[in-house]
Amino acid sequence: MNTGQYISGIGHIGLIGWLLLGDVFAPAPEPFEVTEVAVVSPEEYERIVGMQQPPETESEAPQPPKPVDVTDPEPVQPVTEPEPQPVPRPEQPEPVQDTQPRDDSPDVAKVLPPEPTEVQDTPPEIAPPPQEDVVLAPKESVRPKPRPAPRVAPEPVAQPAPESKPDDVVREEVRKDDAGEVQKEEADATAPEEAAKEIVTEAEDEPARAPVSSLRPKTRPAAPAKRAEKPAEKDDLQSAIEKAVAEAAGGADKPAPADTPAAPAGPPLTAGEKDALRVSVQRCWNTGSLSSDALRTTVIVAVRLSEEGRPDAGSIRMVSSSGGTSDSARQAFEAARRAIIRCGASGFNLPKDKYAQWRDIEMTFNPEKMRIK
């Protein structure tokens, strides 16, 4: 309760003190500017204003412009056109009089009837129409026969031009041109060899069909002659024995016939010749269709080659296999067999003087490394 009284008393004392002492702290007033003014009477004011206005001057009124004399234009005289001159008429020639006498007789040829024609009783002979060759369509379509080719490839290749050289890459023939700006190196045209999807020996022959006409039955063979009597048989047997003994005795005196001349043996194949044969076979060896198990299988394949370097398809056999099952070995052997037949269709490039060395060869088909023995 005392606190409120103290606050109220302090407030009142402060208010009273501000009212009493508030002007002490007020700023000093600024000085006023005073201008002196003179008092003027109305008469003097009118006199001063009249002196400032300019005197009025009388202006002359503008005179109207003089009227302009307008004269009538002279009348236009009409232009006279010249009279047209008459056109002279062409002179008509006089009609020519016929000197020949006029024939007033009518034309009798149009009035006379035509002469009667002779009518024959026998009709004319009519030639028979020409016979047209009728070609009947076959009831069964002929099965297309694959063309035999010396080379086998996954995709058939058409027969190249005769002037093209065999190569795996197709190139156009380039000839030296003197007129050209850029000189290109001369090159012969190349094209891949003709190939088919199957081997020449495996090409399908045309299927045999039923004969158009049946053959005439053969006559019955004649009855065999009756055997001779037993004494005659004994004589023939004795003569045959004597003849054989004589030939044996005479053959002992004769020299033995010479054996068939052996093929040239020559030196063994060099490493370069073996490597060339391996590369040529490996070019046709397609391992993309083999299974993963067959790719881990190694097979040794034996083959016999002819003197022209062509493999004998019937002599290709599997010597041994390793690294897989029997199914994977068979699959790897079939891929190797196809590679040998395809690349050897045109003959391997081997020296003929060493035929005895490469007549029977063994190839090791290993997906990692291929070897030839």
PDB file of C-alpha atoms in Angstrom, residues 158-270:
ATOM      1  CA  ALA A 158      27.969 -67.266-106.349  1.00  0.00           C
ATOM      2  CA  GLN A 159      30.491 -68.118-109.027  1.00  0.00           C
ATOM      3  CA  PRO A 160      32.958 -65.180-109.318  1.00  0.00           C
ATOM      4  CA  ALA A 161      34.032 -63.559-112.559  1.00  0.00           C
ATOM      5  CA  PRO A 162      36.679 -65.521-114.520  1.00  0.00           C
ATOM      6  CA  GLU A 163      39.208 -62.668-114.297  1.00  0.00           C
ATOM      7  CA  SER A 164      38.880 -62.387-110.466  1.00  0.00           C
ATOM      8  CA  LYS A 165      41.460 -64.004-108.220  1.00  0.00           C
ATOM      9  CA  PRO A 166      40.284 -66.109-105.270  1.00  0.00           C
ATOM     10  CA  ASP A 167      40.452 -64.248-101.969  1.00  0.00           C
ATOM     11  CA  ASP A 168      38.374 -63.881 -98.803  1.00  0.00           C
ATOM     12  CA  VAL A 169      37.971 -60.103 -99.347  1.00  0.00           C
ATOM     13  CA  VAL A 170      36.057 -58.703-102.343  1.00  0.00           C
ATOM     14  CA  ARG A 171      38.025 -55.966-104.156  1.00  0.00           C
ATOM     15  CA  GLU A 172      37.407 -54.110-107.395  1.00  0.00           C
ATOM     16  CA  GLU A 173      40.056 -53.982-110.087  1.00  0.00           C
ATOM     17  CA  VAL A 174      42.142 -50.809-109.970  1.00  0.00           C
ATOM     18  CA  ARG A 175      44.100 -49.639-113.005  1.00  0.00           C
ATOM     19  CA  LYS A 176      46.608 -46.826-113.292  1.00  0.00           C
ATOM     20  CA  ASP A 177      44.997 -43.666-114.687  1.00  0.00           C
ATOM     21  CA  ASP A 178      47.315 -40.970-116.024  1.00  0.00           C
ATOM     22  CA  ALA A 179      44.544 -38.365-116.180  1.00  0.00           C
ATOM     23  CA  GLY A 180      43.493 -38.796-112.564  1.00  0.00           C
ATOM     24  CA  GLU A 181      44.640 -36.377-109.885  1.00  0.00           C
ATOM     25  CA  VAL A 182      45.284 -39.067-107.272  1.00  0.00           C
ATOM     26  CA  GLN A 183      47.298 -42.062-108.416  1.00  0.00           C
ATOM     27  CA  LYS A 184      46.084 -45.334-106.895  1.00  0.00           C
ATOM     28  CA  GLU A 185      48.074 -48.513-106.687  1.00  0.00           C
ATOM     29  CA  GLU A 186      47.120 -51.060-109.302  1.00  0.00           C
ATOM     30  CA  ALA A 187      45.279 -54.085-107.925  1.00  0.00           C
ATOM     31  CA  ASP A 188      43.527 -57.039-109.491  1.00  0.00           C
ATOM     32  CA  ALA A 189      39.877 -57.796-108.827  1.00  0.00           C
ATOM     33  CA  THR A 190      39.392 -60.399-106.102  1.00  0.00           C
ATOM     34  CA  ALA A 191      36.333 -62.362-104.982  1.00  0.00           C
ATOM     35  CA  PRO A 192      35.705 -65.340-102.685  1.00  0.00           C
ATOM     36  CA  GLU A 193      35.692 -68.757-104.296  1.00  0.00           C
ATOM     37  CA  GLU A 194      32.425 -70.360-105.265  1.00  0.00           C
ATOM     38  CA  ALA A 195      30.969 -72.243-102.323  1.00  0.00           C
ATOM     39  CA  ALA A 196      27.907 -74.292-101.447  1.00  0.00           C
ATOM     40  CA  LYS A 197      26.273 -75.266 -98.160  1.00  0.00           C
ATOM     41  CA  GLU A 198      27.122 -78.936 -98.548  1.00  0.00           C
ATOM     42  CA  ILE A 199      30.052 -80.974 -99.832  1.00  0.00           C
ATOM     43  CA  VAL A 200      30.363 -81.988-103.462  1.00  0.00           C
ATOM     44  CA  THR A 201      30.334 -85.653-102.527  1.00  0.00           C
ATOM     45  CA  GLU A 202      27.311 -85.065-100.308  1.00  0.00           C
ATOM     46  CA  ALA A 203      25.249 -83.184-102.877  1.00  0.00           C
ATOM     47  CA  GLU A 204      21.831 -84.681-103.244  1.00  0.00           C
ATOM     48  CA  ASP A 205      21.205 -86.476-106.490  1.00  0.00           C
ATOM     49  CA  GLU A 206      17.914 -86.189-108.234  1.00  0.00           C
ATOM     50  CA  PRO A 207      15.536 -88.659-106.544  1.00  0.00           C
ATOM     51  CA  ALA A 208      14.684 -91.642-108.649  1.00  0.00           C
ATOM     52  CA  ARG A 209      11.116 -91.813-109.895  1.00  0.00           C
ATOM     53  CA  ALA A 210       8.950 -94.562-111.143  1.00  0.00           C
ATOM     54  CA  PRO A 211       9.680 -95.599-114.735  1.00  0.00           C
ATOM     55  CA  VAL A 212       7.379 -94.221-117.380  1.00  0.00           C
ATOM     56  CA  SER A 213       7.019 -97.603-119.090  1.00  0.00           C
ATOM     57  CA  SER A 214       7.692-101.113-117.861  1.00  0.00           C
ATOM     58  CA  LEU A 215      10.433-103.203-119.444  1.00  0.00           C
ATOM     59  CA  ARG A 216       9.635-106.173-121.559  1.00  0.00           C
ATOM     60  CA  PRO A 217      10.060-109.408-119.595  1.00  0.00           C
ATOM     61  CA  LYS A 218      13.107-111.384-120.540  1.00  0.00           C
ATOM     62  CA  THR A 219      12.808-114.766-122.124  1.00  0.00           C
ATOM     63  CA  ARG A 220      13.306-117.789-119.981  1.00  0.00           C
ATOM     64  CA  PRO A 221      16.924-118.968-120.108  1.00  0.00           C
ATOM     65  CA  ALA A 222      17.599-122.154-121.937  1.00  0.00           C
ATOM     66  CA  ALA A 223      17.984-125.317-119.957  1.00  0.00           C
ATOM     67  CA  PRO A 224      21.633-126.123-119.104  1.00  0.00           C
ATOM     68  CA  ALA A 225      23.287-128.843-121.100  1.00  0.00           C
ATOM     69  CA  LYS A 226      23.489-132.214-119.519  1.00  0.00           C
ATOM     70  CA  ARG A 227      26.647-132.948-117.644  1.00  0.00           C
ATOM     71  CA  ALA A 228      29.121-135.184-119.299  1.00  0.00           C
ATOM     72  CA  GLU A 229      29.788-138.568-117.929  1.00  0.00           C
ATOM     73  CA  LYS A 230      32.052-139.045-114.918  1.00  0.00           C
ATOM     74  CA  PRO A 231      35.055-140.307-116.932  1.00  0.00           C
ATOM     75  CA  ALA A 232      35.116-136.969-118.817  1.00  0.00           C
ATOM     76  CA  GLU A 233      35.122-135.027-115.520  1.00  0.00           C
ATOM     77  CA  LYS A 234      38.103-137.015-114.273  1.00  0.00           C
ATOM     78  CA  ASP A 235      40.029-136.223-117.470  1.00  0.00           C
ATOM     79  CA  ASP A 236      39.348-132.478-117.096  1.00  0.00           C
ATOM     80  CA  LEU A 237      40.462-132.511-113.472  1.00  0.00           C
ATOM     81  CA  GLN A 238      43.679-134.322-114.336  1.00  0.00           C
ATOM     82  CA  SER A 239      44.483-131.854-117.117  1.00  0.00           C
ATOM     83  CA  ALA A 240      43.867-128.897-114.825  1.00  0.00           C
ATOM     84  CA  ILE A 241      46.222-130.305-112.194  1.00  0.00           C
ATOM     85  CA  GLU A 242      48.938-130.877-114.747  1.00  0.00           C
ATOM     86  CA  LYS A 243      48.526-127.343-116.085  1.00  0.00           C
ATOM     87  CA  ALA A 244      48.820-125.834-112.617  1.00  0.00           C
ATOM     88  CA  VAL A 245      51.974-127.827-111.876  1.00  0.00           C
ATOM     89  CA  ALA A 246      53.523-126.698-115.161  1.00  0.00           C
ATOM     90  CA  GLU A 247      52.747-123.051-114.457  1.00  0.00           C
ATOM     91  CA  ALA A 248      54.236-123.341-110.968  1.00  0.00           C
ATOM     92  CA  ALA A 249      57.407-124.888-112.346  1.00  0.00           C
ATOM     93  CA  GLY A 250      57.705-122.296-115.081  1.00  0.00           C
ATOM     94  CA  GLY A 251      56.974-119.423-112.702  1.00  0.00           C
ATOM     95  CA  ALA A 252      59.902-120.366-110.472  1.00  0.00           C
ATOM     96  CA  ASP A 253      62.334-119.695-113.312  1.00  0.00           C
ATOM     97  CA  LYS A 254      60.782-116.284-114.099  1.00  0.00           C
ATOM     98  CA  PRO A 255      61.823-113.275-112.014  1.00  0.00           C
ATOM     99  CA  ALA A 256      59.277-111.920-109.518  1.00  0.00           C
ATOM    100  CA  PRO A 257      57.269-108.956-110.840  1.00  0.00           C
ATOM    101  CA  ALA A 258      58.376-105.586-109.598  1.00  0.00           C
ATOM    102  CA  ASP A 259      56.240-103.994-106.900  1.00  0.00           C
ATOM    103  CA  THR A 260      54.277-100.815-107.511  1.00  0.00           C
ATOM    104  CA  PRO A 261      56.637 -97.842-107.495  1.00  0.00           C
ATOM    105  CA  ALA A 262      56.467 -96.148-104.119  1.00  0.00           C
ATOM    106  CA  ALA A 263      55.442 -92.545-103.862  1.00  0.00           C
ATOM    107  CA  PRO A 264      58.260 -90.054-103.432  1.00  0.00           C
ATOM    108  CA  ALA A 265      59.115 -89.802 -99.770  1.00  0.00           C
ATOM    109  CA  GLY A 266      61.274 -86.690 -99.715  1.00  0.00           C
ATOM    110  CA  PRO A 267      62.327 -84.816 -96.596  1.00  0.00           C
ATOM    111  CA  PRO A 268      59.835 -84.252 -93.759  1.00  0.00           C
ATOM    112  CA  LEU A 269      57.563 -81.244 -93.722  1.00  0.00           C
ATOM    113  CA  THR A 270      59.081 -78.058 -92.418  1.00  0.00           C
TER     114      THR A 270
END
